[in-house]
Short mmCIF file of C-alpha atoms in Angstrom, two decimals:
data_model
loop_
_atom_site.label_atom_id
_atom_site.label_comp_id
_atom_site.label_asym_id
_atom_site.label_seq_id
_atom_site.Cartn_x
_atom_site.Cartn_y
_atom_site.Cartn_z
CA VAL A 1500 132.96 146.59 29.16
CA GLN A 1501 134.76 147.08 32.43
CA LEU A 1502 133.79 146.14 35.98
CA GLN A 1503 135.95 147.62 38.72
CA ALA A 1504 135.50 146.13 42.18
CA TYR A 1505 136.95 147.83 45.24
CA GLY A 1506 136.46 148.26 48.96
CA GLY A 1507 138.05 145.08 50.26
CA GLY A 1508 140.48 144.97 53.14
CA LEU A 1509 141.39 143.46 56.47
CA VAL A 1510 138.75 143.50 59.21
CA GLN A 1511 138.24 141.76 62.52
CA ALA A 1512 135.50 139.21 62.99
CA GLY A 1513 132.21 140.94 63.66
CA GLY A 1514 133.20 143.96 61.62
CA SER A 1515 131.79 145.39 58.42
CA LEU A 1516 132.95 146.24 54.93
CA ARG A 1517 131.22 147.72 51.91
CA LEU A 1518 132.27 146.57 48.49
CA SER A 1519 131.54 148.57 45.37
CA CYS A 1520 131.64 147.63 41.71
CA ALA A 1521 131.63 150.37 39.11
CA ALA A 1522 130.56 149.36 35.61
CA SER A 1523 131.30 151.04 32.31
CA GLY A 1524 130.70 150.23 28.67
CA LEU A 1525 127.30 148.64 29.16
CA THR A 1526 123.71 149.64 29.75
CA PHE A 1527 123.92 149.02 33.46
CA SER A 1528 120.19 149.10 34.17
CA SER A 1529 119.71 146.19 31.74
CA TYR A 1530 122.18 143.93 33.55
CA THR A 1531 121.75 141.55 36.41
CA MET A 1532 124.66 142.13 38.76
CA GLY A 1533 126.05 139.48 41.05
CA TRP A 1534 128.74 139.04 43.66
CA PHE A 1535 130.78 135.88 43.93
CA ARG A 1536 133.75 134.91 46.06
CA GLN A 1537 136.63 132.51 45.89
CA ALA A 1538 138.64 131.32 48.84
CA PRO A 1539 142.08 129.71 48.40
CA GLY A 1540 141.78 126.16 47.12
CA LYS A 1541 138.02 126.45 46.60
CA GLU A 1542 135.75 127.05 43.67
CA ARG A 1543 134.19 130.42 43.03
CA GLU A 1544 130.81 130.55 44.77
CA PHE A 1545 127.69 132.65 44.57
CA VAL A 1546 127.16 135.32 47.22
CA ALA A 1547 124.35 137.65 46.13
CA VAL A 1548 122.54 138.91 43.04
CA PHE A 1549 120.39 141.88 42.07
CA ARG A 1550 118.45 141.24 38.88
CA TRP A 1551 117.90 143.99 36.30
CA SER A 1552 114.17 143.16 36.38
CA GLY A 1553 113.86 144.36 39.96
CA ILE A 1554 112.99 140.97 41.42
CA SER A 1555 113.99 140.77 45.08
CA PRO A 1556 117.71 140.12 45.57
CA SER A 1557 118.90 136.59 46.29
CA TYR A 1558 121.59 135.50 48.70
CA ALA A 1559 123.62 132.43 49.50
CA ASP A 1560 122.44 130.82 52.73
CA SER A 1561 125.86 131.44 54.27
CA VAL A 1562 125.47 135.23 54.04
CA LYS A 1563 121.72 135.68 54.37
CA GLY A 1564 120.88 138.19 57.08
CA ARG A 1565 124.44 139.57 57.16
CA PHE A 1566 125.08 140.81 53.62
CA THR A 1567 122.98 143.22 51.56
CA ILE A 1568 123.31 143.82 47.84
CA SER A 1569 122.09 147.07 46.34
CA ARG A 1570 122.53 149.02 43.14
CA ASP A 1571 122.48 152.60 41.94
CA ASN A 1572 121.66 152.64 38.24
CA ALA A 1573 122.39 156.36 38.03
CA LYS A 1574 125.96 155.67 39.16
CA ASN A 1575 126.35 152.35 37.31
CA THR A 1576 127.41 150.80 40.57
CA VAL A 1577 126.47 147.73 42.58
CA TYR A 1578 127.30 147.42 46.28
CA LEU A 1579 127.71 144.64 48.79
CA GLN A 1580 127.32 145.66 52.41
CA MET A 1581 128.87 142.98 54.58
CA ASN A 1582 128.11 142.98 58.30
CA SER A 1583 128.95 140.56 61.11
CA LEU A 1584 131.87 139.25 59.12
CA LYS A 1585 133.32 135.86 59.95
CA PRO A 1586 136.75 134.36 59.21
CA GLU A 1587 135.06 132.02 56.75
CA ASP A 1588 134.06 135.05 54.68
CA THR A 1589 137.72 135.53 53.77
CA ALA A 1590 138.03 135.35 49.99
CA VAL A 1591 138.54 137.34 46.83
CA TYR A 1592 135.19 138.91 45.97
CA TYR A 1593 134.19 139.37 42.35
CA CYS A 1594 131.37 141.31 40.77
CA ALA A 1595 129.85 140.07 37.54
CA GLY A 1596 127.21 141.11 35.02
CA THR A 1597 124.76 139.28 32.78
CA ARG A 1598 121.71 140.18 30.68
CA SER A 1599 119.95 137.10 32.02
CA SER A 1600 117.58 136.85 35.00
CA TRP A 1601 117.82 133.05 35.09
CA ASN A 1602 120.40 130.73 36.59
CA VAL A 1603 122.04 133.75 38.13
CA ILE A 1604 123.74 131.81 40.92
CA VAL A 1605 125.88 130.02 38.34
CA THR A 1606 129.18 131.55 37.23
CA SER A 1607 128.76 130.42 33.62
CA THR A 1608 125.68 132.65 33.24
CA TYR A 1609 127.79 135.79 33.54
CA ASP A 1610 129.36 137.59 30.60
CA TYR A 1611 131.55 140.08 32.39
CA TRP A 1612 133.71 139.91 35.51
CA GLY A 1613 135.56 142.40 37.62
CA GLN A 1614 139.14 141.85 38.75
CA GLY A 1615 138.27 140.95 42.34
CA THR A 1616 138.95 142.55 45.68
CA GLN A 1617 140.45 140.76 48.66
CA VAL A 1618 138.49 140.51 51.90
CA THR A 1619 140.30 139.11 54.91
CA VAL A 1620 138.53 138.58 58.22
CA SER A 1621 140.73 137.90 61.23
CA SER A 1622 139.52 135.96 64.24
#
């Protein structure tokens, strides 16, 4: 199984970025896909999740209304559209996959992780 995250970069505050995560080696439609992030000196934290069961996506309060997670099962890809970016959104962003639909905001629930992509938001 391989998860390849890309699309990060440097953007000014208020700008937008779209992250993508391409999956291979798994039955993508059967996996809940999540995005997490980790800032320097901080623990990895939940950002957004799209369950395989089709239940409405969930978001961390800090990104609600600004970020949108989506998936294309035909392309085995999950996306994270990030708008109105803030300096506090600066982090390495990771995609992750799990067969579970429960406890999906917890890192330990996930079986597979991508390598991460850096997002830097300048003020």
